[in-house]
Coordinates of C-alpha atoms and ligand atoms in Angstrom, one line a residue:
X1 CA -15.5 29.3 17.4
X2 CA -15.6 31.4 14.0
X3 CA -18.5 31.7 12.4
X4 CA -16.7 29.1 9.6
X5 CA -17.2 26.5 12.0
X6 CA -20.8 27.0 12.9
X7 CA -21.6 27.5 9.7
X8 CA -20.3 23.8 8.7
X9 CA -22.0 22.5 11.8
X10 CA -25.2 23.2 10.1
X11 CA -24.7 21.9 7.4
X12 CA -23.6 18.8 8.3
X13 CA -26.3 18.9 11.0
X14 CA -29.1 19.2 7.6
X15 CA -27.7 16.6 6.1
X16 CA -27.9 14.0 8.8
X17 CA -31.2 14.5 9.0
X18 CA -31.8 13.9 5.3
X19 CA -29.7 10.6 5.4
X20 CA -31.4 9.6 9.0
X21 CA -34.7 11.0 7.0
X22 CA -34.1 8.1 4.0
X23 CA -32.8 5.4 6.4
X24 CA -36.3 5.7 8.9
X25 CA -38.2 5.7 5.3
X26 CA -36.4 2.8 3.9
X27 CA -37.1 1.0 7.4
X28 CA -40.2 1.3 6.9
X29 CA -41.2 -0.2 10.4
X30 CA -38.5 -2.6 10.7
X31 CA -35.6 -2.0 13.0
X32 CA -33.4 0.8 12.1
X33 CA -29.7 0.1 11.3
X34 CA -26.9 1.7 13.2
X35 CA -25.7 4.7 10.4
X36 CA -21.7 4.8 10.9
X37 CA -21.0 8.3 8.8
X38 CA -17.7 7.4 6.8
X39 CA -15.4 10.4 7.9
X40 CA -12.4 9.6 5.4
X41 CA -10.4 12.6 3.8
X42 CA -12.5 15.4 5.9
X43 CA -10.9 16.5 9.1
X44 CA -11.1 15.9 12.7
X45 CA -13.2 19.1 13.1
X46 CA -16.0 17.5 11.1
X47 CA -16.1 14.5 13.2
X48 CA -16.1 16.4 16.6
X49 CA -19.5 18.5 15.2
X50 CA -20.9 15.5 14.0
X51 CA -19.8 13.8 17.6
X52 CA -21.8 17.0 19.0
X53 CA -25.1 16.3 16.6
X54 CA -25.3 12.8 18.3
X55 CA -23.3 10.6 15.9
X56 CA -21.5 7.9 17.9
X57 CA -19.8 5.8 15.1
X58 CA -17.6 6.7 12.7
X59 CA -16.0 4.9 9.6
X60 CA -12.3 5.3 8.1
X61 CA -10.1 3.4 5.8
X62 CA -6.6 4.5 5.7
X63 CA -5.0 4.1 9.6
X64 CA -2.5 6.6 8.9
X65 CA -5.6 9.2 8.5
X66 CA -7.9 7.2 11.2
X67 CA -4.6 7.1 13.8
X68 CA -4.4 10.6 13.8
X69 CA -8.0 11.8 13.9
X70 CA -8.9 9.2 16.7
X71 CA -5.9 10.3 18.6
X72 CA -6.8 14.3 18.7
X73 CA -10.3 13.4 19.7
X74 CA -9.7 11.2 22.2
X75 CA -7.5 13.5 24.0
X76 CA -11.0 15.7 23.9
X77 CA -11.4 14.0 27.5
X78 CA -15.2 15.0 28.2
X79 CA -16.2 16.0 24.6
X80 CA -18.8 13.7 23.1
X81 CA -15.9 13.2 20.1
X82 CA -13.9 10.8 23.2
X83 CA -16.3 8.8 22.8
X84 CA -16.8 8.2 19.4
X85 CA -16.4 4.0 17.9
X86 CA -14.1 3.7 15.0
X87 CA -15.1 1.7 12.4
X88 CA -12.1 0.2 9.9
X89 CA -13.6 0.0 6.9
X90 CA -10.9 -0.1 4.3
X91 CA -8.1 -2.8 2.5
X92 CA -5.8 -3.2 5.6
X93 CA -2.3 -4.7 5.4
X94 CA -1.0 -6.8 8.4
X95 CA 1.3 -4.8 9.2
X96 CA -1.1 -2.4 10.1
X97 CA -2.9 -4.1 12.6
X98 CA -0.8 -3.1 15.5
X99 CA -1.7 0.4 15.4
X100 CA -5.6 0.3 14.2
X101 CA -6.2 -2.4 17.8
X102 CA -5.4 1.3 19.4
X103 CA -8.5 2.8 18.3
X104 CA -11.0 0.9 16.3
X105 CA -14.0 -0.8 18.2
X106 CA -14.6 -2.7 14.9
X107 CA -12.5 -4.0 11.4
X108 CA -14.9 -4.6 9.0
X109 CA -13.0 -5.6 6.5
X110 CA -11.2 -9.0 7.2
X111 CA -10.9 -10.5 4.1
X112 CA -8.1 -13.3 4.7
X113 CA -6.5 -15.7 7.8
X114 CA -3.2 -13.7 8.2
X115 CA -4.7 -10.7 8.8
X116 CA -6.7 -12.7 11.2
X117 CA -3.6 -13.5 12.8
X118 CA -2.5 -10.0 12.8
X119 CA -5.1 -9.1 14.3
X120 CA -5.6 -11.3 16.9
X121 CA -1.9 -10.8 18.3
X122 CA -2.0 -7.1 18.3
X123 CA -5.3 -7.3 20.8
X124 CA -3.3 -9.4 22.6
X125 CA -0.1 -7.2 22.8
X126 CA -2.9 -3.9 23.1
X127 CA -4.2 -5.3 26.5
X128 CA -0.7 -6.4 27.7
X129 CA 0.1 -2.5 26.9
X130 CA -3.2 -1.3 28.4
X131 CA -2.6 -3.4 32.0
X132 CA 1.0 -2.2 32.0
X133 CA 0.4 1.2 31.4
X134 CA -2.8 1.2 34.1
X135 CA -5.2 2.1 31.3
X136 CA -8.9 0.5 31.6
X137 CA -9.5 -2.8 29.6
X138 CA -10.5 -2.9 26.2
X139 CA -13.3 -5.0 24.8
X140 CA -12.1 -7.4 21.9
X141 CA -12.0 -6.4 18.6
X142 CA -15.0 -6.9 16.5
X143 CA -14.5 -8.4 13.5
X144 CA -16.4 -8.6 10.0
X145 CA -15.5 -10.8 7.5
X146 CA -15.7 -8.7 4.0
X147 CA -17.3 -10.5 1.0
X148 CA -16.7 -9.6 -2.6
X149 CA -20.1 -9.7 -4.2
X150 CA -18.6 -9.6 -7.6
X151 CA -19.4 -12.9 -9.4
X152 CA -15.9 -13.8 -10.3
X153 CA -12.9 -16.5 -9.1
X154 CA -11.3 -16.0 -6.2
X155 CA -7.7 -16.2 -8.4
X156 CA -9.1 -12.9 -10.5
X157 CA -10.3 -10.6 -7.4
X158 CA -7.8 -7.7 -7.0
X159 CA -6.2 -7.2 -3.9
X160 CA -5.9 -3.8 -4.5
X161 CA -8.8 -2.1 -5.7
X162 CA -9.6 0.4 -2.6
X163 CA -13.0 -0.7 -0.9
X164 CA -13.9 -3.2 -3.1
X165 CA -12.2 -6.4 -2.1
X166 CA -13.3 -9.1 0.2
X167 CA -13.0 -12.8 0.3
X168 CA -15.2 -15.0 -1.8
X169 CA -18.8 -16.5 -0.4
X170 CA -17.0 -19.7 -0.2
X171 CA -13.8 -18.7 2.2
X172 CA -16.7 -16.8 4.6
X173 CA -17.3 -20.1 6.5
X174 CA -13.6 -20.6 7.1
X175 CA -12.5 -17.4 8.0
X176 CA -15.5 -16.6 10.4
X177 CA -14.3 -19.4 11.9
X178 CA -10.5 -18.5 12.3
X179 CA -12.4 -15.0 13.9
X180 CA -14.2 -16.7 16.4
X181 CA -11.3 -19.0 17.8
X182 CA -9.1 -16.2 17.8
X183 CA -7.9 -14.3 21.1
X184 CA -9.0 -11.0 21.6
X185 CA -11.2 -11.0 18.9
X186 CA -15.3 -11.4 18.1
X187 CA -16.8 -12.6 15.5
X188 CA -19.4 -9.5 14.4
X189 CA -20.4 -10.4 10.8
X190 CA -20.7 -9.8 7.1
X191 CA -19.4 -6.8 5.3
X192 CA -19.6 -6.2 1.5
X193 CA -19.7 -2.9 -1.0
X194 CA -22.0 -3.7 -4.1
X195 CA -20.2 -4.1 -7.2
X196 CA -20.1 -1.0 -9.3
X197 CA -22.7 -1.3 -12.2
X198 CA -24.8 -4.2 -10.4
X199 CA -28.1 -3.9 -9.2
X200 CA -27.3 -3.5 -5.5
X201 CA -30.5 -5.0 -4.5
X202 CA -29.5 -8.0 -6.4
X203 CA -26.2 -7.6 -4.7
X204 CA -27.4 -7.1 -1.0
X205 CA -30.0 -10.3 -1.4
X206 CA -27.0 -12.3 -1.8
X207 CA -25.6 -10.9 1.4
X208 CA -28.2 -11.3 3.6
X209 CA -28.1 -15.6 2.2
X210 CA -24.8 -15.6 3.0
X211 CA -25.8 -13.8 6.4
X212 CA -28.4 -15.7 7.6
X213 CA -26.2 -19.4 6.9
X214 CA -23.3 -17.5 9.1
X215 CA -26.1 -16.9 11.4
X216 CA -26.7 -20.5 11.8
X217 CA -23.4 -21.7 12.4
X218 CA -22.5 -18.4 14.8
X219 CA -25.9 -16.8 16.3
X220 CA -24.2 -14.2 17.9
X221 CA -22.2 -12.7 14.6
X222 CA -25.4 -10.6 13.7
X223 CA -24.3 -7.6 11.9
X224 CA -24.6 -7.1 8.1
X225 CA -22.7 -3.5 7.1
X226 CA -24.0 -2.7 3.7
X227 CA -25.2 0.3 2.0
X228 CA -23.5 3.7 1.1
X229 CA -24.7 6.9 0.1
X230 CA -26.2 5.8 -3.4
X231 CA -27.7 2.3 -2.5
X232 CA -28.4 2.6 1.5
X233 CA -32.5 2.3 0.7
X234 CA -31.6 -1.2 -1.1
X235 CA -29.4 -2.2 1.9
X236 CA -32.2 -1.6 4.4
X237 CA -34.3 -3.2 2.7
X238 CA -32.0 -6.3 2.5
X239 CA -31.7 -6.4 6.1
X240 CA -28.6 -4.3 6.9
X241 CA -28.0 -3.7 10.5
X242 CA -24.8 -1.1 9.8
X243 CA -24.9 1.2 7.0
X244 CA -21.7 3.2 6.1
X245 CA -22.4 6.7 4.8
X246 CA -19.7 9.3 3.4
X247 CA -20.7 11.7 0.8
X248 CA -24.3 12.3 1.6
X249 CA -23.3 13.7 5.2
X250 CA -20.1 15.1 4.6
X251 CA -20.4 16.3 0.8
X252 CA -18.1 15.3 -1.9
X253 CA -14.6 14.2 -1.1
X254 CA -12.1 16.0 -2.4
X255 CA -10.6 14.7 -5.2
X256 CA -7.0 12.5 -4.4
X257 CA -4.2 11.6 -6.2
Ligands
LIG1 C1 -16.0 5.4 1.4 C2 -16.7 4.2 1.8 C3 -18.1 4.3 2.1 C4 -18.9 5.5 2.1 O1 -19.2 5.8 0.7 P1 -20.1 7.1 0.3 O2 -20.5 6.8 -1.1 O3 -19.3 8.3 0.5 O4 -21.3 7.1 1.2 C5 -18.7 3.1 2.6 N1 -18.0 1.9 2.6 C6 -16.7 1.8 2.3 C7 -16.0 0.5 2.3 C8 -16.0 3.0 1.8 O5 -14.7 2.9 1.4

């Protein structure tokens, strides 16, 4: 190990503890949510130190990135990085689904019924694979159903802005239930990204409403991942179980296309 390395550890290693530092503060005495730190567009080095300074989930959203990283680290066999949950966080096309079942423990963003689909028939396929190939069972796929908190139609939401789709508040209902009749698959519960320029307090209230009705319907879908670097105090505050934290961990991404 160079002293290049090392020296990164440490950094990343002080700024857990800031963001761990904020989170216990926001808490405040309530439970503290699971931090998953966003990993996206940093490399698989970073996530094996963090995996070594005790961070058990990470969050990606591009599969061709996620695919490889979680593939170099699992072959880590006995390294704390095997071991690591891979959170999906990002806009995922169906056609993807086969190869994220491979690695991710959780999608978070399910936003419509094919990708349900999808979904559900590659777990399906993934533990026909896994019992053919003598590899250990895989839980099912957990799944959270992404809502756009943006107060607009569900005919104007773009399906292509990156991390900030989501289905409307009214298609939750439906598509949570899709999740829970679906094979291979288990219904964890609401994700959402607070609209850019909104108050995200405002924002995460809304969440935890339509949180708590899902909760009624589905006791067991109990999980609300909210809050990012900027607005995780407002998401702990709103009740968040899962925040999702890039930037303040990693540092600043570098720039893309
Ligand atoms: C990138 C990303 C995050 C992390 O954002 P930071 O501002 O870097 O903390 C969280 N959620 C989603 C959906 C993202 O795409």
């Amino acid at each position: 190990m160079g002293c290049g390395v090392t020296a990164r550890k440490a950094e990343l290693a002080a700024n857990l503890q800031q963001v761990r530092a904020r989170i216990d503060r926001a808490a405040a005495g309530r439970t503290v949510p699971e931090l998953i730190v966003v990993t996206k567009y940093f490399p698989a080095s970073d996530v094996a130190a963090l995996a070594e300074l005790g961070v058990r989930d990470v969050g990606e959203n591009r599969d061709q990135e996620a695919s490889a990283k979680a593939a170099e680290l699992s072959a880590q066999a006995g390294s704390p990085a095997a071991d690591l949950r891979w959170h999906f966080i990002g806009q995922l096309q169906t056609n993807k689904a086969k190869s994220v079942v491979r690695y991710a423990h959780a999608v978070h963003s399910v936003d419509r019924a094919p990708l349900v689909a999808a979904l559900s028939k590659a777990m399906l396929a993934e533990q026909e694979r896994r019992r053919d190939a003598g590899l250990p069972a895989r839980a099912d796929l957990v799944c959270l159903v992404q809502v756009d908190l943006e107060n607009r139609p569900s005919h104007d939401r773009p399906r292509s802005a990156p991390g900030r789709g989501g289905a409307s508040p009214d298609e939750v209902p439906g598509l949570a239930g899709l999740i829970d009749a679906a094979d291979g698959l288990v219904l964890g519960g609401l994700m959402a990204v607070a609209p850019l320029g909104a108050d995200p307090a405002e924002a995460f209230g809304r969440l935890a409403g339509y949180a708590g009705e899902l909760r009624r319907s589905h006791p067991g879908a109990t999980m609300m991942s909210a809050g990012m670097s900027q607005d995780l105090e407002a998401a702990v505050a709103a009740g968040a179980t899962h925040l999702r934290v890039g930037s303040d961990v990693l540092g600043d991404r570098p720039a893309v296309g």
